[in-house]
XYZ file of C-alpha atoms in Angstrom:
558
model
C 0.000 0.000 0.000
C 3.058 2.340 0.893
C 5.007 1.567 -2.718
C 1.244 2.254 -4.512
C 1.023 5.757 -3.159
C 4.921 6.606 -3.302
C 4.054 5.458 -6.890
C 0.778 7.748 -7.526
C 2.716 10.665 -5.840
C 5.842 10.175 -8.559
C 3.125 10.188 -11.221
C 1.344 13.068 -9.939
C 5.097 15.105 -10.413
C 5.987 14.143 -13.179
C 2.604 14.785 -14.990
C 2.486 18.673 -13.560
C 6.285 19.332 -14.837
C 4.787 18.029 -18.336
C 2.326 20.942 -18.256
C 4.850 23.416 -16.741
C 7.481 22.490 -19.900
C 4.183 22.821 -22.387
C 3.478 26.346 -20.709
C 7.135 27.323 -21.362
C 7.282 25.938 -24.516
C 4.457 28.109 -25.445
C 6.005 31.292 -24.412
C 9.266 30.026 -25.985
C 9.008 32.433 -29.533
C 8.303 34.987 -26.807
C 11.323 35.188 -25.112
C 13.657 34.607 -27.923
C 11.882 37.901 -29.209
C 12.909 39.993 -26.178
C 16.106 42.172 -25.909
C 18.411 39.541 -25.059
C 18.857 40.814 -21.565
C 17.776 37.770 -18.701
C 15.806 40.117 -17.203
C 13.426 40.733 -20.305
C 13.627 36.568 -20.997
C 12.450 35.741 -17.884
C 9.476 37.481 -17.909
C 7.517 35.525 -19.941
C 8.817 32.191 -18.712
C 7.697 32.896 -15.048
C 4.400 34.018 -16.477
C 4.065 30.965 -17.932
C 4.996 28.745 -15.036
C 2.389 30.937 -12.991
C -0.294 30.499 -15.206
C 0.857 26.768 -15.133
C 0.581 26.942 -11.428
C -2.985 28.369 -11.401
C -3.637 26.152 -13.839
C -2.703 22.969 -11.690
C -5.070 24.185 -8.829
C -8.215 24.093 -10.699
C -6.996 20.852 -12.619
C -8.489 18.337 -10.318
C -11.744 19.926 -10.922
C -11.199 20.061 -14.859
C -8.707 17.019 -16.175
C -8.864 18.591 -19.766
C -6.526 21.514 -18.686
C -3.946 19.041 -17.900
C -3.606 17.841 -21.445
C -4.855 21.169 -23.476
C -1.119 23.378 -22.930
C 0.669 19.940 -23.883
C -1.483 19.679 -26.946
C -0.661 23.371 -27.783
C 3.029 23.293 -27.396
C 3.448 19.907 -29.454
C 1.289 21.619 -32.450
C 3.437 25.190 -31.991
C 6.758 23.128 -31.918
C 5.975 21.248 -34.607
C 4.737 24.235 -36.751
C 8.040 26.195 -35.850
C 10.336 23.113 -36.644
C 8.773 23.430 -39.976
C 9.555 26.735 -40.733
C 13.106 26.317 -39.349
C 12.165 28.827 -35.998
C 12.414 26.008 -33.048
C 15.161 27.188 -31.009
C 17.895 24.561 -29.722
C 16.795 25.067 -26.060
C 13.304 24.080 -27.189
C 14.246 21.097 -28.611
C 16.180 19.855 -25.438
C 12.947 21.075 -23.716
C 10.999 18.891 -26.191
C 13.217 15.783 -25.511
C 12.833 16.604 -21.437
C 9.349 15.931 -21.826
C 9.283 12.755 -23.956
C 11.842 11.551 -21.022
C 9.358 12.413 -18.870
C 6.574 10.787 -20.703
C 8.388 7.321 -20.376
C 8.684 7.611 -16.980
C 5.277 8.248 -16.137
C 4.696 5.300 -18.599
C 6.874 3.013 -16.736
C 5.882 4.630 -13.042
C 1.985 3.831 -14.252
C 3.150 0.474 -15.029
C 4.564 -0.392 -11.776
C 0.737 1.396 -10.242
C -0.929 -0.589 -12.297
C 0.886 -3.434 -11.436
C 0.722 -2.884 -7.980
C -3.024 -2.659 -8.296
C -3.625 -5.699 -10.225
C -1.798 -7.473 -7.676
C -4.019 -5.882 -4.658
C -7.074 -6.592 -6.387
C -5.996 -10.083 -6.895
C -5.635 -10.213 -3.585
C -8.881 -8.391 -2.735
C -10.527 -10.760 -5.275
C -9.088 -14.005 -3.406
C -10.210 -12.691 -0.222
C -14.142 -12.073 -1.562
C -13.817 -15.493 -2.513
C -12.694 -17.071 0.019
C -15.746 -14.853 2.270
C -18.326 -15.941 -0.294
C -17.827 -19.578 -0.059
C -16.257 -20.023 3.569
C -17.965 -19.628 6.742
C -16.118 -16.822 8.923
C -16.447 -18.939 12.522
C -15.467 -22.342 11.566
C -13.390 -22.139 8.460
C -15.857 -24.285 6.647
C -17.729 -23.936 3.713
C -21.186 -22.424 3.744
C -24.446 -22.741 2.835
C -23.227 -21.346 -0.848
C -20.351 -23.476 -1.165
C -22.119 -26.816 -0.020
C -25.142 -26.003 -2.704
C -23.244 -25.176 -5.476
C -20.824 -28.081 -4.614
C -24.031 -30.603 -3.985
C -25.543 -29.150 -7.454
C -22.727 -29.966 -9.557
C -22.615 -33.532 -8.254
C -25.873 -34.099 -8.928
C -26.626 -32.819 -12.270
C -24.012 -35.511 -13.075
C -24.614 -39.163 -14.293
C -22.631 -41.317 -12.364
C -23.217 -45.090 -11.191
C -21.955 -44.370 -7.931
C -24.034 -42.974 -5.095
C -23.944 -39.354 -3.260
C -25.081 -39.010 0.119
C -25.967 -35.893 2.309
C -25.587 -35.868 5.734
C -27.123 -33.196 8.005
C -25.863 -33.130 11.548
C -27.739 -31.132 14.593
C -26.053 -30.400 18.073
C -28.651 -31.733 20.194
C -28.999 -29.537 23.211
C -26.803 -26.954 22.168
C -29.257 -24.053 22.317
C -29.676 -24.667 26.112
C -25.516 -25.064 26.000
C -25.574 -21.562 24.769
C -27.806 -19.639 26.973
C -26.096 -21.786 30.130
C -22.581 -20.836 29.388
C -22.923 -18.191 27.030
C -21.590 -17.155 23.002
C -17.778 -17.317 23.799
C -18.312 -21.004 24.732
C -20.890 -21.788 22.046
C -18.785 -20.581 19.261
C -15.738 -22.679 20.747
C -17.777 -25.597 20.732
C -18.696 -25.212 16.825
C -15.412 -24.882 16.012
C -14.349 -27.811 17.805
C -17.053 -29.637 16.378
C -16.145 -28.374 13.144
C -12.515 -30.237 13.353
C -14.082 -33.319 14.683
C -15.645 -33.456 11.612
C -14.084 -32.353 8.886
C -11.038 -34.744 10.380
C -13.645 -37.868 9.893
C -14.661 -37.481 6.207
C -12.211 -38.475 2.841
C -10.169 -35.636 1.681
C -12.601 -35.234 -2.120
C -15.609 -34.570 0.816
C -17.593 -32.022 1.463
C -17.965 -30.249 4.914
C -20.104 -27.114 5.648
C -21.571 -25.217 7.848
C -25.909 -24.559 7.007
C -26.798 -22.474 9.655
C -25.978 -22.241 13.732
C -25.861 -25.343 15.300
C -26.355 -27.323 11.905
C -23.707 -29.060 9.823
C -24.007 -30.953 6.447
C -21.500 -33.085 4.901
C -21.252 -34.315 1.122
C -20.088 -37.533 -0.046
C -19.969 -37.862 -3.656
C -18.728 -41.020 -5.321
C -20.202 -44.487 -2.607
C -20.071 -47.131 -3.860
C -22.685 -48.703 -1.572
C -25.341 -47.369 0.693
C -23.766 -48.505 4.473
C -20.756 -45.974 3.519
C -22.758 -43.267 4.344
C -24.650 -44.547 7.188
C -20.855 -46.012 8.446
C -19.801 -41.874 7.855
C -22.805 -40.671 10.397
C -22.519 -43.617 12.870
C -18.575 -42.387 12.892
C -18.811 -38.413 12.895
C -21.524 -39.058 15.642
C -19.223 -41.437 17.264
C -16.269 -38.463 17.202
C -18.571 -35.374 18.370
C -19.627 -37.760 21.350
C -16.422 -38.044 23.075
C -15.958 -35.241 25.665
C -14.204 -32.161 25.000
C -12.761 -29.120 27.174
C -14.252 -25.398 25.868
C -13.173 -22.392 27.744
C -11.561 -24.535 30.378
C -15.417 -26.180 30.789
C -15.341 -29.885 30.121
C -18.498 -31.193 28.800
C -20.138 -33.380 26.434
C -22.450 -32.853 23.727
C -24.908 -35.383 21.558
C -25.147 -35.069 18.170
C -27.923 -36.414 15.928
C -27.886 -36.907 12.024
C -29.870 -37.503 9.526
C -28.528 -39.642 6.111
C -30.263 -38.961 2.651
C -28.934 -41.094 -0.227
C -29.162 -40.886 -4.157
C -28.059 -42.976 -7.498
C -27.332 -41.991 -10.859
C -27.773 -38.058 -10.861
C -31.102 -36.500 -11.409
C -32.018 -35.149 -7.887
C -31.987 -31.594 -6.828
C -30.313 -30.484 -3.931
C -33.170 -29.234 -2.043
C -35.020 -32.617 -2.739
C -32.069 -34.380 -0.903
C -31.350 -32.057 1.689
C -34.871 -32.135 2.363
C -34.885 -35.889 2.907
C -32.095 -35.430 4.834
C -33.858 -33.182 7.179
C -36.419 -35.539 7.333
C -34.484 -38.405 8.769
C -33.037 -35.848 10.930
C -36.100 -35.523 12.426
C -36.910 -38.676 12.892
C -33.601 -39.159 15.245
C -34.598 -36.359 16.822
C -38.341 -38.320 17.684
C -36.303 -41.519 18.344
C -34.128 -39.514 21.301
C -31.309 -37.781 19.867
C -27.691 -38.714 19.470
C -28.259 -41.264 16.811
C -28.362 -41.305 13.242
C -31.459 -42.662 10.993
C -31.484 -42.886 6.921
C -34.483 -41.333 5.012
C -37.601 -43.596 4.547
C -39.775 -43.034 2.385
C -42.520 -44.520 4.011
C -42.437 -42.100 7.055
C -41.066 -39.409 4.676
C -45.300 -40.220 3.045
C -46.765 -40.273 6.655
C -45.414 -37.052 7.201
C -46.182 -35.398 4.577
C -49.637 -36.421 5.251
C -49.236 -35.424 8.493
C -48.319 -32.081 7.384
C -51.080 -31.622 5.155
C -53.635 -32.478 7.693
C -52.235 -29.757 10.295
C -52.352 -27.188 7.447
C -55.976 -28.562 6.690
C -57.062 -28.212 10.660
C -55.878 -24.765 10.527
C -57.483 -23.784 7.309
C -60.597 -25.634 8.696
C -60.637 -23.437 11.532
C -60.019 -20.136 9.516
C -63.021 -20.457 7.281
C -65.436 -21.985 9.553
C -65.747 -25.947 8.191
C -65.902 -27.132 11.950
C -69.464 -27.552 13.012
C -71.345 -29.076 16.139
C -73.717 -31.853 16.029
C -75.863 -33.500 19.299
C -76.525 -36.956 20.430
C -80.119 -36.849 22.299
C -79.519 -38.126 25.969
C -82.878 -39.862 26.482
C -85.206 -40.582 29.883
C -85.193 -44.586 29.993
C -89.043 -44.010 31.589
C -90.477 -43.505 28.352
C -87.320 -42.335 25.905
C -87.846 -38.969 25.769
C -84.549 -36.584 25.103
C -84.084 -34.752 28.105
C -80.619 -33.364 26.817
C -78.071 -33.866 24.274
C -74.160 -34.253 24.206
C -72.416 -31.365 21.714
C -69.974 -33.047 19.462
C -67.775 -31.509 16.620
C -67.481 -32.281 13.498
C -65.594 -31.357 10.524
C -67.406 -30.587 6.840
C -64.265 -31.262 4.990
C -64.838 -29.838 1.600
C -63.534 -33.143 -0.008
C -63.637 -36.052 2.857
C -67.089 -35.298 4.059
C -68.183 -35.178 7.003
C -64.857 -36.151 9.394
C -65.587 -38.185 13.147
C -63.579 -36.079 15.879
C -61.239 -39.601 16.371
C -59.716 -38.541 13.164
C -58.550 -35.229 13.784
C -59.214 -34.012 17.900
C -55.772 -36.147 18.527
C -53.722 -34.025 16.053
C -55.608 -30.979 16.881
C -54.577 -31.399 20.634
C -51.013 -31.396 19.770
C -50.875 -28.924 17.694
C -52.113 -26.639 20.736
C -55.907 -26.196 19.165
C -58.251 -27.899 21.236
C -58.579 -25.117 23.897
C -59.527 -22.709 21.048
C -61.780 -26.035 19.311
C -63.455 -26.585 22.955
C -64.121 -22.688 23.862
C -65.808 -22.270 20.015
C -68.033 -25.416 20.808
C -69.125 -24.431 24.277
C -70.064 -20.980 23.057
C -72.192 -22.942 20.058
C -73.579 -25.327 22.010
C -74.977 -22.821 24.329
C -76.109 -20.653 21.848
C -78.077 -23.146 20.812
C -79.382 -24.458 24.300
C -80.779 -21.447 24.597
C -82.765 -21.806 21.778
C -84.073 -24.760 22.430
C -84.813 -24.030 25.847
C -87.655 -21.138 25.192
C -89.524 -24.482 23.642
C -88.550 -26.826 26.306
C -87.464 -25.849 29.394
C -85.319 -27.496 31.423
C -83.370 -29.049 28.258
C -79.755 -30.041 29.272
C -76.868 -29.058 27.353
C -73.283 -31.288 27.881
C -70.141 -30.366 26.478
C -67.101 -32.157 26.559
C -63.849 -30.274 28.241
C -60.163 -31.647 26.990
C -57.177 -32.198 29.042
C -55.871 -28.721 28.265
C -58.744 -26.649 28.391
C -58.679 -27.776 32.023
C -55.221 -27.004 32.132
C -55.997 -23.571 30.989
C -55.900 -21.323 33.689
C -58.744 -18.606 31.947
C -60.994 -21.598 31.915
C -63.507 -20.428 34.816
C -63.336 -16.967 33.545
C -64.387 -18.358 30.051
C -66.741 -20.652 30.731
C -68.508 -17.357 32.723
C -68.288 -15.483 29.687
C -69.757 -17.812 27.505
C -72.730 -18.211 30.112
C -72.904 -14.395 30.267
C -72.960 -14.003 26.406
C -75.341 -16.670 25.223
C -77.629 -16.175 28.629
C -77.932 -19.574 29.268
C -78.656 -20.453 32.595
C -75.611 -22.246 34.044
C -77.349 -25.091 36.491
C -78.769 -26.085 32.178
C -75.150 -27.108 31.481
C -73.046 -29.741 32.091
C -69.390 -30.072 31.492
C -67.993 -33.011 30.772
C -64.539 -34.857 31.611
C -62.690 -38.127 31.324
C -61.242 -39.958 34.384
C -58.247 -40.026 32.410
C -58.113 -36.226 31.789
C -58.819 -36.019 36.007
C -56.450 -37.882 37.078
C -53.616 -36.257 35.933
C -53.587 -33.638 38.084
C -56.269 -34.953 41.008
C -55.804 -31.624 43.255
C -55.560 -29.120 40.228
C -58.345 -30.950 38.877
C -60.511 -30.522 42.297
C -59.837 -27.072 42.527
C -60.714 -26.040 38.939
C -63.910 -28.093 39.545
C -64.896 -26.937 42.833
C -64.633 -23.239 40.399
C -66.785 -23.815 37.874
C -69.490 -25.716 40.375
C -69.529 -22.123 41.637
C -70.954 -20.804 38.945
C -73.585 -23.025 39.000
C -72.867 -25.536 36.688
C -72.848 -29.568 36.525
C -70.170 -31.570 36.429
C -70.371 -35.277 34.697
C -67.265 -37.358 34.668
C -66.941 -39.588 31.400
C -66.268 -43.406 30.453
C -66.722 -44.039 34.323
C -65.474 -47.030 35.957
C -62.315 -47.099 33.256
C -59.685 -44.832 34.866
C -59.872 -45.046 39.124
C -57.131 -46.891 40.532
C -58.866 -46.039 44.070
C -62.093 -44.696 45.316
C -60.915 -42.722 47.022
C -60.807 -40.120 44.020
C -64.091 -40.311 43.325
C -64.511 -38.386 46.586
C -61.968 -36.250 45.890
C -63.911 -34.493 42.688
C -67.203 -32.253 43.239
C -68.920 -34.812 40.272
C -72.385 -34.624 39.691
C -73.365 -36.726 37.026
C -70.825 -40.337 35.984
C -71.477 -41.413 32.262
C -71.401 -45.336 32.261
C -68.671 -46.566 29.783
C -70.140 -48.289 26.708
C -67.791 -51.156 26.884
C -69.648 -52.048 30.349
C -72.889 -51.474 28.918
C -72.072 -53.456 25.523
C -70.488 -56.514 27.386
C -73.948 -57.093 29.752
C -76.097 -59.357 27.100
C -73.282 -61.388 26.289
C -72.005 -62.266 29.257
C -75.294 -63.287 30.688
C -75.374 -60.915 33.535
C -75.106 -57.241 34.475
C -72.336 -57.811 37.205
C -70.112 -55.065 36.455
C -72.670 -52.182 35.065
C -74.810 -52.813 38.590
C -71.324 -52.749 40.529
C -70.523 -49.396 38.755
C -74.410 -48.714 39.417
C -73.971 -49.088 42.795
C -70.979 -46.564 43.388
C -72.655 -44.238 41.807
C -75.259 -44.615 44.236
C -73.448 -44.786 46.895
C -71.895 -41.346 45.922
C -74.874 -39.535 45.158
C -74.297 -39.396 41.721
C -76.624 -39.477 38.955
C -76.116 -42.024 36.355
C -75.643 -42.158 32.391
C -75.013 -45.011 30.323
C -73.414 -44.570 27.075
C -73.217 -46.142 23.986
C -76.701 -47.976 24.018
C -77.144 -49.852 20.647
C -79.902 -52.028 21.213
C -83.436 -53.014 22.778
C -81.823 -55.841 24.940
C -79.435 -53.444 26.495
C -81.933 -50.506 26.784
C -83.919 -53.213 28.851
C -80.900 -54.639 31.093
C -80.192 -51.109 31.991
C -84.309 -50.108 32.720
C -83.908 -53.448 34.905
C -80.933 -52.141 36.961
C -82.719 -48.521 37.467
C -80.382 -46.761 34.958
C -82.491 -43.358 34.634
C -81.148 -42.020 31.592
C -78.794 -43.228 28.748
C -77.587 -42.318 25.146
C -76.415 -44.308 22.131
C -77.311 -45.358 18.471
C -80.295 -47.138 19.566
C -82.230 -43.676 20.505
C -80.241 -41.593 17.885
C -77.142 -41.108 16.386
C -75.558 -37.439 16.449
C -77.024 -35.110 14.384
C -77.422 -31.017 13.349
C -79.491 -28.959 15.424
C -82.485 -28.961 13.167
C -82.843 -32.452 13.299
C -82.921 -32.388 16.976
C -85.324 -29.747 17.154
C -87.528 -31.794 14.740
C -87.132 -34.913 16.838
C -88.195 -32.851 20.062
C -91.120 -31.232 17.749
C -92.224 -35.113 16.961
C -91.748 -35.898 20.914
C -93.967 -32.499 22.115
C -97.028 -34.084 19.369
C -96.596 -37.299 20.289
C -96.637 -36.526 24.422
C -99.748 -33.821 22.907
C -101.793 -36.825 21.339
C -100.813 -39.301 24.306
């Protein structure tokens, strides 16, 4: 950088004497024309070099005023020389300045030069930034595509694998012990693994805590797998950071292709997937993509996006299962159960979709849209026929929600149902988890008035002792009880379940009634009320209010 500007400077001199010669060699004829005395030849001379001065202030503003009094002289020389006028000082002048010209040629050379070689440089550097990442020394993202790209595009009858590699943990690593020792850690990871792979092999860095390798040229499909098992193997074995000793687990996923054809974002994407699936299987292991689970993903995928998009434009919608009086089957109440209008399934049963919606985190916003329905529409049919109950189902974490009392009020205050008209329903399973919480939330919404039934009763107590423990009001008989009490040829453990209800105060419902036979066992056993296919099968609001219209006639013309 020094020799470059001792260079430009040199330049810089020797141009501005070039214009100060042209200037005199202008005012040459002028001075040979004067009285011969110094004095007189001078004059014009140092007027020329002052005008060359003032010239060379304004010429970084205006380049063309460097080269216009060189111009000049060269055509006033040469017409002088012609007519035999050019004085011998002006030709020595003439020769100073093609001297001069070479060595600003050969000083703009060695600048030039000297540029060439820093931009060279410069250029080498860029590159080596574009395609190399800054903390590890390894490639990047760019590299590893471009890399990846060209070995795919080619035929070949060997193989080329990808292998992505996550630091399991190492988020938590870096929050505990902070950047310093994170960015240690990659970098020792980094050596671990570019020291495990062949020499023609690609290693890179994708992003963070993520690394991907490349291995072009297998001959068989266990290389690769044999290349994760043994990086995974290497990043395992404990290391010191920052004077910290610790060490971390690794998963990887393995992606394999034949022949050329693939993109890279198709492979890395498989990849990812089996990544994944270590990840699911525990961490710090390696899995190969299958396309089998690769398929039962995708559908998985597809059928969170559908939930979601379901919910957005309103295809959810509630249907009720009449919850008849044994004395006489007449609906007393109903049970609100979603459903899903999917625009090209049909009509979808909750078992098909309430699992996925609960872990993607829906159900509380699922169960609050319900309740508020299903009220709505209690209320509706409750101007007709008083007294009609309305029982809606509560998941595991709506229960868990801690705005649950405070909703359920609102929903009551909204719709203006009255709240001793609904009953909320929950599984054992659901209660148990929590038996305290569970009491407490409970005891809460029994304080606004409303019922509490616990479902698929006599399936989920390890003790009695719970049962107790809950503020229940209504149990719901499990349908396996009541479907098992033709064929075994007795009613012994309905009428047990019978009796603890009893016993507790509770009033009964059996569930899942699908015949005459087991209508009677339960009228036999003094089941008051119970619900299944044999009385009705879910169905919209109209069609319950026309069944209840067809009950009121029939009750009219009894």
């Amino acid at each position: 950088m020094a020799r470059k500007a001792l260079l430009d400077r040199m330049r810089r001199v020797v141009d501005d004497g070039v214009v100060l010669a042209s200037l005199v060699l202008l005012v040459w004829p002028a001075a040979d024309a004067a009285d011969g005395t110094w004095t007189t030849r001078l004059v014009p001379v140092a007027a020329a070099l002052c005008l060359g001065l003032a010239m060379l202030l304004v010429a970084p503003e205006r380049p063309v005023l460097r080269f216009a009094p060189t111009a000049a002289a060269l055509a006033v020389s040469g017409i002088r020389h012609l007519q035999g006028e050019l004085a011998r000082g002006a030709v020595w002048l003439l020769l100073a300045m093609a001297v001069a010209v070479l060595i600003r040629r050969w000083i703009g050379a060695g600048s030039d030069t000297a540029l060439m070689r820093e931009m060279t440089t410069q250029r080498a550097l860029l590159a080596r930034q574009a395609y190399r990442d800054p903390l590890t020394g390894l490639g990047n993202r760019k590299m590893f595509l471009e890399r990846a790209e060209h070995e795919l595009s080619e035929a070949s009858r060997t193989m080329t694998a990808v292998i992505v590699v996550d630091l399991d943990g190492f988020r938590e690593l870096n929050d505990t012990h902070g950047h310093e020792v994170g960015d240690e850690l990659l970098r020792a990871a980094a050596d671990r693994l570019a020291a495990n792979v062949r020499a023609n092999d690609v290693v890179a860095r994708l992003d963070s805590d993520e690394f991907v390798v490349l291995l072009p040229g297998l001959e068989d499909e266990q290389a690769a797998v044999a290349v994760a098992d043994r990086v995974l193997t290497e990043l395992h074995r404990p290391l010191e950071v920052a004077g910290i000793k610790m060490t971390v687990r690794a998963s990887a996923g393995v992606a394999i292709t034949a022949g050329g054809g693939e993109t890279v974002d198709h492979v890395l994407r498989e990849a990812d997937q089996a990544l994944h699936r270590a990840k699911l299987d525990g961490g710090g292991t390696a899995r190969r993509f299958d396309p089998e689970l690769f398929a039962l993903e995708e559908q998985r995928r597809k059928a969170e996006g559908d939930i979601i998009r379901a919910l957005d434009l309103g295809e959810f919608e509630v249907h009720y299962q009449p919850i008849v009086d044994l004395d006489g089957e007449h609906t007393v109440g109903v049970e609100a159960l979603i459903r899903w209008q999917h625009p090209e399934k049909g009509l979808v049963p909750p078992g098909l979709f309430l699992e996925l919606a609960e872990q993607l985190g829906l159900l509380p916003r699922l169960g609050g849209w319900v309740l508020e329905e299903a009220c709505r529409q209690a209320v509706n049919w409750q101007r007709q026929f008083p007294g009609f109950e309305m029982n809606v189902n509560l998941s595991a974490s709506q229960l868990s929600n801690p705005n649950l009392v405070a909703e359920v009020r609102a929903v009551l205050e909204r719709t203006g149902l009255e709240p001793e008209h609904l009953v909320l329903e929950l599984t054992e399973s659901v209660a148990l988890v929590d038996l305290e919480e569970s009491a407490r939330i409970l005891s809460e919404l029994k304080d606004l008035g409303v019922r509490i039934a616990l479902d698929d009763f006599g399936t989920g107590f390890s003790s009695l002792s719970h049962l107790s423990a809950l503020p229940v009001d209504v149990v719901k008989i499990d349908r396996s009880f009541v479907q098992a009490m033709p064929e075994s040829g007795g009613a012994s453990v309905a009428e047990a379940v019978l009796h603890i209800a009893r016993t507790f105060n509770l009033a009964p419902v059996a569930e899942g009634v699908e015949d005459a036979a087991q209508a009677e066992w339960l009228r036999d056993l003094a089941c008051s009320r119970a619900q299944g296919y044999h009385f009705a099968k879910p169905m919209p609001a109209l069609d319950v209010t026309e069944l209840l219209d067809k009950q009121a006639d029939r009750d009219i013309c009894a």
